[in-house]
Tab-separated table of C-alpha atoms and ligand atoms in Angstrom:
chain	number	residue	atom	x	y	z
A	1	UNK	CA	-145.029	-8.813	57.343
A	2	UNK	CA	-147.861	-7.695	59.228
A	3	UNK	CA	-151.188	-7.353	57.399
A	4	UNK	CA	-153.985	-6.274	58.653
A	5	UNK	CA	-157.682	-7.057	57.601
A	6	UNK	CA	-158.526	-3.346	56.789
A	7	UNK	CA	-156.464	-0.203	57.604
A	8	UNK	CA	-158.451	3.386	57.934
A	9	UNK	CA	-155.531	4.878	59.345
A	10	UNK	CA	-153.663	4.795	56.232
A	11	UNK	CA	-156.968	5.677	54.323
A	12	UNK	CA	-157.001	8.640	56.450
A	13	UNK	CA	-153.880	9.575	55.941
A	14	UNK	CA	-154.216	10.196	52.340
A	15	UNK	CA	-157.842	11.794	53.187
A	16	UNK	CA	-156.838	14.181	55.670
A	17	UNK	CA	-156.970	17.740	54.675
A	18	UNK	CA	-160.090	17.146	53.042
A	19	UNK	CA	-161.810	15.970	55.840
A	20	UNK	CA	-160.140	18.238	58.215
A	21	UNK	CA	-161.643	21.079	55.311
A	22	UNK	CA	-165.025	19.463	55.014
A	23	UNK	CA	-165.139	19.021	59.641
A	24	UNK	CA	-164.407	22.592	59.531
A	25	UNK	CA	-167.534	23.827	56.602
A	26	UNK	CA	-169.534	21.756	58.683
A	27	UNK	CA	-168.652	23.177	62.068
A	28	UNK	CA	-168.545	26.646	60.760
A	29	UNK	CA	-172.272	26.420	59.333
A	30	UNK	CA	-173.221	24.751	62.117
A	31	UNK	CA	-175.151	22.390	60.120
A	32	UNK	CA	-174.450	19.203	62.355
A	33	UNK	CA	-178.014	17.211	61.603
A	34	UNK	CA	-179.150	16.210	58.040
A	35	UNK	CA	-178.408	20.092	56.458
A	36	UNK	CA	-176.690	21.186	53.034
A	37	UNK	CA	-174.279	18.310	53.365
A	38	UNK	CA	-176.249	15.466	53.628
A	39	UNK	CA	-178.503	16.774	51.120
A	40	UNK	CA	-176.036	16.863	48.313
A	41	UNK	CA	-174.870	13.514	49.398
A	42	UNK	CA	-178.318	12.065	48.925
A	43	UNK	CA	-177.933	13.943	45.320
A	44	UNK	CA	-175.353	12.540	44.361
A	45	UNK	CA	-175.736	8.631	45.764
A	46	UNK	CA	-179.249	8.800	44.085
A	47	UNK	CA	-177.489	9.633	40.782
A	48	UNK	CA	-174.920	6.484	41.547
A	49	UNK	CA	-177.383	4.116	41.978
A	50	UNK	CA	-179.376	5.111	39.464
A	51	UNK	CA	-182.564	6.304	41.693
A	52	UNK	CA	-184.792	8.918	41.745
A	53	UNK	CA	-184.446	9.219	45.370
A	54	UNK	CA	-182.122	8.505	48.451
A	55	UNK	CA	-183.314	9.446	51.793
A	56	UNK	CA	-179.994	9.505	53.985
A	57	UNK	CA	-180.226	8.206	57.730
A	58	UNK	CA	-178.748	7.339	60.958
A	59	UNK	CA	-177.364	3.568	60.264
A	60	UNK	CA	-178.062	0.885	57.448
A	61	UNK	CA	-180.527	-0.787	60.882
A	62	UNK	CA	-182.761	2.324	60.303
A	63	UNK	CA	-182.209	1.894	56.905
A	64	UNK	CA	-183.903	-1.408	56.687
A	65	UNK	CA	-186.450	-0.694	59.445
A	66	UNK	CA	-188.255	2.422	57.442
A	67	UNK	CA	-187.797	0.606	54.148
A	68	UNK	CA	-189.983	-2.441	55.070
A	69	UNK	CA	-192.321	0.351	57.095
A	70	UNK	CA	-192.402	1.689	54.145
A	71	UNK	CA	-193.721	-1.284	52.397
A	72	UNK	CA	-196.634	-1.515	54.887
A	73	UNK	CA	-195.207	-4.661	56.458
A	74	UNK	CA	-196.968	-4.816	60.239
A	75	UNK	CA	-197.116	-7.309	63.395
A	76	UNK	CA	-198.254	-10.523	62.174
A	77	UNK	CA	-196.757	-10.320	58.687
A	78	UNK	CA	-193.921	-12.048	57.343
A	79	UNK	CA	-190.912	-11.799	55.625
A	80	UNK	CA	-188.401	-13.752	54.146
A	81	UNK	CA	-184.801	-13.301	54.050
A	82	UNK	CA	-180.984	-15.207	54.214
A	83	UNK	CA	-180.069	-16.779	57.936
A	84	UNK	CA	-176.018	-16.272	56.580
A	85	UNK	CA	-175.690	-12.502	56.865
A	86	UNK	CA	-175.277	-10.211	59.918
A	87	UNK	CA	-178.143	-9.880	62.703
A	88	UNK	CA	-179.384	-6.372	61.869
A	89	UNK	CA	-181.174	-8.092	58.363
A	90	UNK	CA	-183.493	-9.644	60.668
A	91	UNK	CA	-183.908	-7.336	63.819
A	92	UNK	CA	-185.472	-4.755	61.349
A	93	UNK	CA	-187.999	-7.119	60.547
A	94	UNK	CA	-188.912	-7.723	64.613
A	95	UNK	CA	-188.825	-4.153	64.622
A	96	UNK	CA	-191.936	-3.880	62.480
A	97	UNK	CA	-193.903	-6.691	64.758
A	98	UNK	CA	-193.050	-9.303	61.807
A	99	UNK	CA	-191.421	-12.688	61.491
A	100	UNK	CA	-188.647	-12.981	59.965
A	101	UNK	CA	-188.864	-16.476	57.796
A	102	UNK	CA	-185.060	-17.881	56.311
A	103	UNK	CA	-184.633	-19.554	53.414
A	104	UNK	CA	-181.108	-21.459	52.573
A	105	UNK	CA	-179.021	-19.891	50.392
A	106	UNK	CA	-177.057	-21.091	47.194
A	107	UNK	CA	-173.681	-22.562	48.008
A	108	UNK	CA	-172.335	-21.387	44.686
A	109	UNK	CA	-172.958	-17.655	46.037
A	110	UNK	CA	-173.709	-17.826	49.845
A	111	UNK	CA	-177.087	-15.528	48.572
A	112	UNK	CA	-180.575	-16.541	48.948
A	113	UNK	CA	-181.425	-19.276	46.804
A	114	UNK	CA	-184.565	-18.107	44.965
A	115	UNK	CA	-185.417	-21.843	43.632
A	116	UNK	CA	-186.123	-22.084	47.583
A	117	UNK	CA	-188.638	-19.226	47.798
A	118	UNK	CA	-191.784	-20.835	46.718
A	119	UNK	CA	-192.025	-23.067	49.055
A	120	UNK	CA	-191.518	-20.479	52.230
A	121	UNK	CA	-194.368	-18.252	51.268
A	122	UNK	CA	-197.322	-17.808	52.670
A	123	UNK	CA	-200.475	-16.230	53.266
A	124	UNK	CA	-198.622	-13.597	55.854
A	125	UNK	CA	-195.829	-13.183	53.393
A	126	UNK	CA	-195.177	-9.768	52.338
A	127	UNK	CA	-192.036	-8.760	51.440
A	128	UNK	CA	-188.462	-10.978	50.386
A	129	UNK	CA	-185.521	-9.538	51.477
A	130	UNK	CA	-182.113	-10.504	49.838
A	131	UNK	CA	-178.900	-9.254	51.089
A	132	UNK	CA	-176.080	-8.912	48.911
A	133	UNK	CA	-173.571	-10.511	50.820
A	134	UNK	CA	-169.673	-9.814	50.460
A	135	UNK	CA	-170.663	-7.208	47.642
A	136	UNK	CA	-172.360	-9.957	45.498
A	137	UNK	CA	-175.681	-9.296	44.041
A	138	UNK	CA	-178.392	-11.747	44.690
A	139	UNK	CA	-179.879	-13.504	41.764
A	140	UNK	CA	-182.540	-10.217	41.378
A	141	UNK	CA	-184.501	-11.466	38.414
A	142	UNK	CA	-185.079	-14.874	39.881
A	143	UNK	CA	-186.270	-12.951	43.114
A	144	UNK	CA	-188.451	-10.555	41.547
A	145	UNK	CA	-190.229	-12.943	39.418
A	146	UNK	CA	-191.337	-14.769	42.373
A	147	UNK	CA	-192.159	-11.692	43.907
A	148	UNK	CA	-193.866	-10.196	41.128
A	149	UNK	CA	-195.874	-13.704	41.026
A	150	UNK	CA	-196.915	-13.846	44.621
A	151	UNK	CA	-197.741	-10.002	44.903
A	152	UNK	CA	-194.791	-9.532	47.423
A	153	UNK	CA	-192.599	-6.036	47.913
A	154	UNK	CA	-188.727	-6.668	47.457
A	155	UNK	CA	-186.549	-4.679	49.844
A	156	UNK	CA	-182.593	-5.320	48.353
A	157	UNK	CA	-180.466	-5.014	52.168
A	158	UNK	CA	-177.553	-3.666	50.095
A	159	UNK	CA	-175.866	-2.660	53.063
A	160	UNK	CA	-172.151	-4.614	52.111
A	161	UNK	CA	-172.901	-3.377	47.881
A	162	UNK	CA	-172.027	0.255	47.645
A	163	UNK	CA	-171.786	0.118	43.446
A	164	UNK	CA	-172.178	-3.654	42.943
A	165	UNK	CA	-174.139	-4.083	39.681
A	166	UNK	CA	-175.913	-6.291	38.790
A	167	UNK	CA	-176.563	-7.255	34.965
A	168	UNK	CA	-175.411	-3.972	34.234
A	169	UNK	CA	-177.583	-2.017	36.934
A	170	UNK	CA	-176.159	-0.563	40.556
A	171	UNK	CA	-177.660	-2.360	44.084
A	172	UNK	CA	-179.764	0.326	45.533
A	173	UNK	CA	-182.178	0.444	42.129
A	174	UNK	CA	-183.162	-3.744	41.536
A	175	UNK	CA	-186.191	-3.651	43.700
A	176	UNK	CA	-188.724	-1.747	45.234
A	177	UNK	CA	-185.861	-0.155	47.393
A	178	UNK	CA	-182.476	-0.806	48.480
A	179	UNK	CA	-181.146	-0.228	52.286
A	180	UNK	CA	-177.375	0.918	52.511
A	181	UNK	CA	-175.224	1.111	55.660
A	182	UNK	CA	-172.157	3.509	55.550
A	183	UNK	CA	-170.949	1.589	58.859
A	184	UNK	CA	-166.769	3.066	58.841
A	185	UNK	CA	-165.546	-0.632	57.531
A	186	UNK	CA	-168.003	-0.624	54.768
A	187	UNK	CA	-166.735	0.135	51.099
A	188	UNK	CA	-168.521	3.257	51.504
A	189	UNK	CA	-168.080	4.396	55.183
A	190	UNK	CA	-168.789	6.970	57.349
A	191	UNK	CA	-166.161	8.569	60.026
A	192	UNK	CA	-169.604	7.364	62.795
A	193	UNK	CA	-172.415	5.266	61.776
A	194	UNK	CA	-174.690	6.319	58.570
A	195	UNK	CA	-177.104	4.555	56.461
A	196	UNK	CA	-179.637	5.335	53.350
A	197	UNK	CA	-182.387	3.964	51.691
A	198	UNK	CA	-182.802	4.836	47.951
A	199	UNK	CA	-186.037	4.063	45.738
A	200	UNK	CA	-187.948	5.113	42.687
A	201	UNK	CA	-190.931	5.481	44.923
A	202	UNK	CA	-191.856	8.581	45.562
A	203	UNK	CA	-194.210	7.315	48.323
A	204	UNK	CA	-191.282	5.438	49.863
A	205	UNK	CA	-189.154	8.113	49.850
A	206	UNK	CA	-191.907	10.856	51.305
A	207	UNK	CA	-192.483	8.209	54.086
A	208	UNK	CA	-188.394	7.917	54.785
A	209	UNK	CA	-187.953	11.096	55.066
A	210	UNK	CA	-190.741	12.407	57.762
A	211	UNK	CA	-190.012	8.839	59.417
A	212	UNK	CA	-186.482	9.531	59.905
A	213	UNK	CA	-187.270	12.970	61.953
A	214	UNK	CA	-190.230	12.348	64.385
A	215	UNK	CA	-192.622	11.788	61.565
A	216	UNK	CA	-192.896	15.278	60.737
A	217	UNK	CA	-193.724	16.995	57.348
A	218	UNK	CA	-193.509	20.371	58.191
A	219	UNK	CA	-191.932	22.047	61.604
A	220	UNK	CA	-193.429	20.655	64.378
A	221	UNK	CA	-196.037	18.651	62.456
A	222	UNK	CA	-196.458	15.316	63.342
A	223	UNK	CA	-198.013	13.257	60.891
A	224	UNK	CA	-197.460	9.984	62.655
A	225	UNK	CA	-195.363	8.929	65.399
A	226	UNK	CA	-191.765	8.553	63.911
A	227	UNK	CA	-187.896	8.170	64.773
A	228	UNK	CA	-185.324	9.812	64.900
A	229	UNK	CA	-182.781	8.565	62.399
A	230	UNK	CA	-181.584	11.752	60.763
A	231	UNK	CA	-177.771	11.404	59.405
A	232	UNK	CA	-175.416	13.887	60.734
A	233	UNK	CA	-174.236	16.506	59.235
A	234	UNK	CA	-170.503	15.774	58.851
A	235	UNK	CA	-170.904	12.573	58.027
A	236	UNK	CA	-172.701	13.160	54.531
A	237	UNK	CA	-169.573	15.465	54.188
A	238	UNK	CA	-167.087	12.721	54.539
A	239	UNK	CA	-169.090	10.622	52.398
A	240	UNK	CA	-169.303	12.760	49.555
A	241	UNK	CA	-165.273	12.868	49.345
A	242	UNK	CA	-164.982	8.870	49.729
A	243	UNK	CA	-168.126	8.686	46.911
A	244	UNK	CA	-166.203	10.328	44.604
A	245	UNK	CA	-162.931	7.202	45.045
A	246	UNK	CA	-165.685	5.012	45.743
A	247	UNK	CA	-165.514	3.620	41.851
A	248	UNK	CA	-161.732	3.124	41.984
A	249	UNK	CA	-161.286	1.613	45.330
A	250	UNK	CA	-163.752	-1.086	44.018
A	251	UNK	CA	-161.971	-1.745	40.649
A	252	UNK	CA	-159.053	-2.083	42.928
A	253	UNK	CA	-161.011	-4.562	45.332
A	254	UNK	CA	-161.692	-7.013	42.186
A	255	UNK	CA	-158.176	-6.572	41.230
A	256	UNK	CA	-157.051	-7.657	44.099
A	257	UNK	CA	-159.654	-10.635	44.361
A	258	UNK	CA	-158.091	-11.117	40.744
A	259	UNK	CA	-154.968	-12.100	41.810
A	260	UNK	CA	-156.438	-14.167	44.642
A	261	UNK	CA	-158.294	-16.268	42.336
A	262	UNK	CA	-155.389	-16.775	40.459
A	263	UNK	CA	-152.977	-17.329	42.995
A	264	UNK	CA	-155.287	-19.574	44.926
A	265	UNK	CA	-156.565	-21.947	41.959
A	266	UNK	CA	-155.188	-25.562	42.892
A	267	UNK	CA	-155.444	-24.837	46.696
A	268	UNK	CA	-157.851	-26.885	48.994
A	269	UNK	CA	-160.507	-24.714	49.684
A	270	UNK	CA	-163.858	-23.289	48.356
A	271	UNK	CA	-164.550	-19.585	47.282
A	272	UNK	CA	-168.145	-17.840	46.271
A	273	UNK	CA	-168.708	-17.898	41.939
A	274	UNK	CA	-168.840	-14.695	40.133
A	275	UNK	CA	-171.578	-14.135	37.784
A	276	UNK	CA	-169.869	-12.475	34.663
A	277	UNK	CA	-172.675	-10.813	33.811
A	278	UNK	CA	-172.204	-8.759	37.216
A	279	UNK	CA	-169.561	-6.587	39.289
A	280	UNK	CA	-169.302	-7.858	42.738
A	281	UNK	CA	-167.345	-5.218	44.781
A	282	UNK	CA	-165.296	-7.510	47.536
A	283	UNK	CA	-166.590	-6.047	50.588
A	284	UNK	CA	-165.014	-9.275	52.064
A	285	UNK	CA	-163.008	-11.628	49.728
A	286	UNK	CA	-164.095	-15.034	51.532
A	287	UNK	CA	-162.534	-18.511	51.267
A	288	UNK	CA	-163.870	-21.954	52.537
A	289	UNK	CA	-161.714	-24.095	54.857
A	290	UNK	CA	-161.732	-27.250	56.653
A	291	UNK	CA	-160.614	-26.780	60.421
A	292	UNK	CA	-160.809	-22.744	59.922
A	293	UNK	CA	-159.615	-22.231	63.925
A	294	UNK	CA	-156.234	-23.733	63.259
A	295	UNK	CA	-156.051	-21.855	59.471
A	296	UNK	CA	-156.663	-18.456	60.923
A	297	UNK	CA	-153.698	-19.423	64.022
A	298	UNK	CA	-151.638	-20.444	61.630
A	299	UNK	CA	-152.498	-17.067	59.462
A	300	UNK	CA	-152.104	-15.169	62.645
A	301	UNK	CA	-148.437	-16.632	63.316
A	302	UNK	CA	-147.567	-15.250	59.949
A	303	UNK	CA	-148.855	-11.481	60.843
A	304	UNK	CA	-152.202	-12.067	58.470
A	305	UNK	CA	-154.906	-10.563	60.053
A	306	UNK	CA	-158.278	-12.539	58.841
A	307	UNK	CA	-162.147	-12.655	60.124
A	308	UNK	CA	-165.242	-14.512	60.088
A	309	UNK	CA	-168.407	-13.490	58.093
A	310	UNK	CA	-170.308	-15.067	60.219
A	311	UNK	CA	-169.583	-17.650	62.334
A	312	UNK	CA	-173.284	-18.472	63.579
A	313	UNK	CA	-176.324	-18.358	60.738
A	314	UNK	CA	-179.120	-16.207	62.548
A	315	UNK	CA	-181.378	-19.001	62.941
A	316	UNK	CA	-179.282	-20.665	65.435
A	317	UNK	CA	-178.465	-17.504	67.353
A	318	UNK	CA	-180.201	-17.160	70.931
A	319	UNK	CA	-181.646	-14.168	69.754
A	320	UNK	CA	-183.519	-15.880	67.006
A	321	UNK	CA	-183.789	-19.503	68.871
A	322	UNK	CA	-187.615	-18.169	69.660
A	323	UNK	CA	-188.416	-19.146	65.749
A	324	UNK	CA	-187.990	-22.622	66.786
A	325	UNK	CA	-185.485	-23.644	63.626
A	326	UNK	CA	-182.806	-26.614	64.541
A	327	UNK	CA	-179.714	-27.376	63.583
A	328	UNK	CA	-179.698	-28.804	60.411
A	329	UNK	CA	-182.704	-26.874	59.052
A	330	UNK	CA	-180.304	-25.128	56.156
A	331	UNK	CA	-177.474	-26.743	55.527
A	332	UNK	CA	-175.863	-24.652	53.035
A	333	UNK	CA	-175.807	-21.874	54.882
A	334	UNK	CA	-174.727	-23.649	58.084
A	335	UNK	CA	-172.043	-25.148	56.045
A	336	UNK	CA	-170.675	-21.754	55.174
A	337	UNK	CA	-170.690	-20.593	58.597
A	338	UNK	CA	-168.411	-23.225	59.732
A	339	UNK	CA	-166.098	-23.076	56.886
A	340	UNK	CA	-165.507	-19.104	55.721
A	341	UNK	CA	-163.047	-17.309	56.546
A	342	UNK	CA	-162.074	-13.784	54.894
A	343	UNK	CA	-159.054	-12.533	53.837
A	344	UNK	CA	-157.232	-9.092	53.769
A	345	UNK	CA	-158.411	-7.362	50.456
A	346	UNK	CA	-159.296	-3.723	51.300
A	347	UNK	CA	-157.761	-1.434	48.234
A	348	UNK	CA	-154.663	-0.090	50.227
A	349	UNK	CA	-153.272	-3.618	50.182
A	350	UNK	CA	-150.402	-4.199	48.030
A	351	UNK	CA	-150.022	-6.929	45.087
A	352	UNK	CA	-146.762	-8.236	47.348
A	353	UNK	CA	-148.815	-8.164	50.448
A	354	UNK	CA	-151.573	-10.119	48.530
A	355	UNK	CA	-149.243	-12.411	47.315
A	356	UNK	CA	-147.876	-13.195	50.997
A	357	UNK	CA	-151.395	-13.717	51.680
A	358	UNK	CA	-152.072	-15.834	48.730
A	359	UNK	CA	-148.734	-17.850	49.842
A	360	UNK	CA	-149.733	-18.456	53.121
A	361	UNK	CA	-152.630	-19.714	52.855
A	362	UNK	CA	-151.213	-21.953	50.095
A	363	UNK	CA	-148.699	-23.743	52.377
A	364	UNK	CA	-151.484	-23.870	55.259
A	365	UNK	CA	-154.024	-25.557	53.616
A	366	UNK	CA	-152.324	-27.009	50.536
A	367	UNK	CA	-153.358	-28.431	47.153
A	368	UNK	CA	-156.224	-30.173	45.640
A	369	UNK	CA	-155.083	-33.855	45.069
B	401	PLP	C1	-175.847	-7.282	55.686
B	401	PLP	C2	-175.992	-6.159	56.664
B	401	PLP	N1	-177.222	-5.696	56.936
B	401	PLP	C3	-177.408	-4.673	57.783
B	401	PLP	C4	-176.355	-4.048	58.423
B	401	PLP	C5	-176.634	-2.970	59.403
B	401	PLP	O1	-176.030	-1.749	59.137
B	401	PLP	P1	-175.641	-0.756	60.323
B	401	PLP	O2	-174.533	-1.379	61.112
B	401	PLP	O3	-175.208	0.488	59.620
B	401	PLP	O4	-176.849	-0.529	61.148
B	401	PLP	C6	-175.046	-4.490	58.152
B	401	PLP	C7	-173.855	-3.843	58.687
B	401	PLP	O5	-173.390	-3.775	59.716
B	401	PLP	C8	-174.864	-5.588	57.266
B	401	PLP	O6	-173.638	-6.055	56.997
C-alpha cells in the first residue's frame, strides 16, 4: 500500500467542476485582487469564527505581521511566543523591529506553557503570542489572565486551527486577534498562498485592511506607508467552496485520530493530550519516537509517507542563533523536536489505510513493557 502524507490530487478530483466554475466567475469579472470573492469569504470566515471582522490577505506571514502592527508592537519591544512551531511565528515579530522572546512549552500539549510566562516578561513586553500547534488550542484562559495581569495584547497565530475550539469557542475569536494561513496543505487551503486575520476590533481590522493595500483608505490615499498583502481574487473563491466541507473534513480528521489512539494504546511511543473540554482539528496527528530516522525508513519501506513538525525548535536555528539561547535552554520543546514524527491523517484516508498505518508503526516500534 502506498500512503501518502496528504493527497490534493484526489481532493481535487472530487472539487473540480466547482473550481473550474468558480476560476471561470473570477476570470470572467475580472476581479483577480481582493474583489466580490474575497469579500464574501471574509463574510463568511468572520461568521465561523465567531468575529466581527476578518480582513483576508496575502499569506498567514502577513497575517501575523499586520496583527502585531496592529497591536502597536515597534523596534525595541518584545514579544513572547513557542520556539516548537514553524519559523514564520517569529519572523513576523523581526518584521516589526521586535524580539521575539520563547518560552518552553508543555510536554502534555507541545503549546506554550503559560505557568512559564511570568517569569519571561518584562518591561519591553508587549504582546504573547501562542500558536495552536497541530490544530490544538493553547491553554487561552491561562494566557489571557497573565496577559490581562501584565497589560499585554494577545495575538492567537492560529495559522494550523481553521475551526479548532476551544472551551466551546472557534481559534480566530480567544484573543485580541487571531492570524490564519490558508497555505494549500492547511485544513483550510488555498489553490496559492492566502492568509487572514480576524478580530472584534474594529481598530484592528480598519488598520488590516488599509495595511494590506499600500496603506490606503480611499483611492490613492496614503495614510501611512503600507504593504501590499491583498488576497487574490480566486483564491477567496476556492476557499469559500472548501469552507463550506471545512466542518466535515475536521470531524473526519478526529475520527481518524480516533482510531489512532485506539489502535496505538500499548505501543512505545508518546502522543500530545486532548483537552475534552476542546476540539482539536488534526492538522498533523503527531507521535513521539525514540530513534525517529530509522522509524520513518522503516515507515518508508512499507509505502507510509510521514514528516517532521519540526525537526529544529527556532531558538537553535541559525536564523535565530543571534538571540544568543543554547542548547538546553527548553528542554521540552527540544525534546519534541527530536522525537515527533507525524503520521498520514488528512480526511481522504481510509479506516484500512489507517489501520496499515496504525499496524506499522505497531510492529516498528513495539509495546510498552
Ligand atoms: C504555525 C504557523 N505560523 C505561521 C505560518 C505562516 O503561514 P504562511 O505560510 O501562510 O505565511 C505557518 C504556515 O506555514 C504556520 O504553520
Amino acid at each position: 500500500m502506498k500512503i501518502p502524507l496528504l493527497d490534493l490530487k484526489a481532493e481535487y478530483a472530487g472539487l473540480r467542476e466547482e473550481i473550474l466554475g468558480t476560476l471561470d466567475r473570477v476570470c470572467q469579472s475580472s476581479a483577480f485582487v481582493l474583489g466580490a470573492e474575497v469579500e464574501a469569504f471574509e463574510r463568511e470566515f468572520a461568521e465561523y469564527c465567531g468575529v466581527k471582522h476578518c480582513v483576508a490577505l496575502s499569506n498567514g506571514t502577513a497575517a501575523l505581521h499586520l496583527g502585531l502592527l496592529a497591536l502597536g508592537v515597534q523596534p525595541g519591544d518584545e514579544v513572547i511566543t513557542s520556539p516548537n512551531t514553524f519559523l514564520a511565528t517569529a519572523e513576523a515579530i523581526t518584521y516589526c523591529g521586535a524580539r521575539p522572546v520563547f518560552v518552553d512549552t508543555d510536554p502534555a500539549t507541545a503549546n506554550l506553557d503559560p505557568k512559564l510566562l511570568e517569569r519571561s516578561i518584562t518591561p519591553c513586553t508587549r504582546a504573547i503570542m501562542p500558536v495552536h500547534l497541530y490544530g490544538r488550542a493553547a491553554d487561552m484562559d491561562a494566557i489571557r489572565a497573565v496577559a490581562e495581569r501584565h497589560k499585554l495584547f494577545v495575538l492567537e497565530d492560529a495559522a494550523q486551527a481553521h475551526g479548532t475550539r476551544y472551551r466551546g469557542r472557534r481559534t480566530g475569536n480567544l484573543a485580541n486577534a487571531g492570524a490564519f494561513s490558508f497555505y494549500p496543505t492547511k485544513n483550510l487551503g488555498a489553490y496559492g498562498e492566502g492568509g487572514a486575520l480576524t478580530t472584534d476590533d474594529d481598530r484592528i481590522a480598519n488598520f488590516a485592511r488599509a495595511a494590506r493595500s499600500h496603506g490606503q483608505t480611499a483611492r490613492y490615499e496614503h495614510e501611512f506607508v503600507g504593504y501590499n498583502y491583498r488576497m487574490h481574487g480566486f483564491q477567496g473563491a476556492v476557499l469559500r467552496i472548501k469552507l463550506r466541507r471545512l466542518d466535515a473534513w475536521n470531524a473526519r480528521r478526529r475520527e481518524i485520530a480516533g482510531e489512532y489512539r485506539k489502535l496505538l494504546a500499548g505501543a512505545r511511543l508518546g502522543m500530545p493530550q486532548d483537552d475534552a473540554r476542546d476540539e482539536c482539528v488534526y492538522h498533523q496527528f503527531v507521535i513521539y519516537v525514540k530513534n525517529r530516522n530509522a522509524v520513518i525508513a522503516q515507515l518508508a519501506a512499507r509505502g507510509i509517507e510521514t514528516a517532521v513538525h519540526y525537526p529544529r525548535p527556532l531558538h537553535l536555528q541559525p536564523a535565530y542563533s543571534s538571540l544568543g539561547y543554547p542548547p538546553g535552554t527548553f528542554p521540552h520543546s527540544e525534546q519534541a523536536c527530536e522525537h515527533v514524527l507525524s503520521l498520514p491523517a488528512f480526511p481522504g484516508l481510509s479506516m484500512e489505510q489507517v489501520e496499515y498505518v496504525a499496524n506499522a508503526v505497531m510492529e516498528i516500534v513495539g509495546r510498552k513493557t
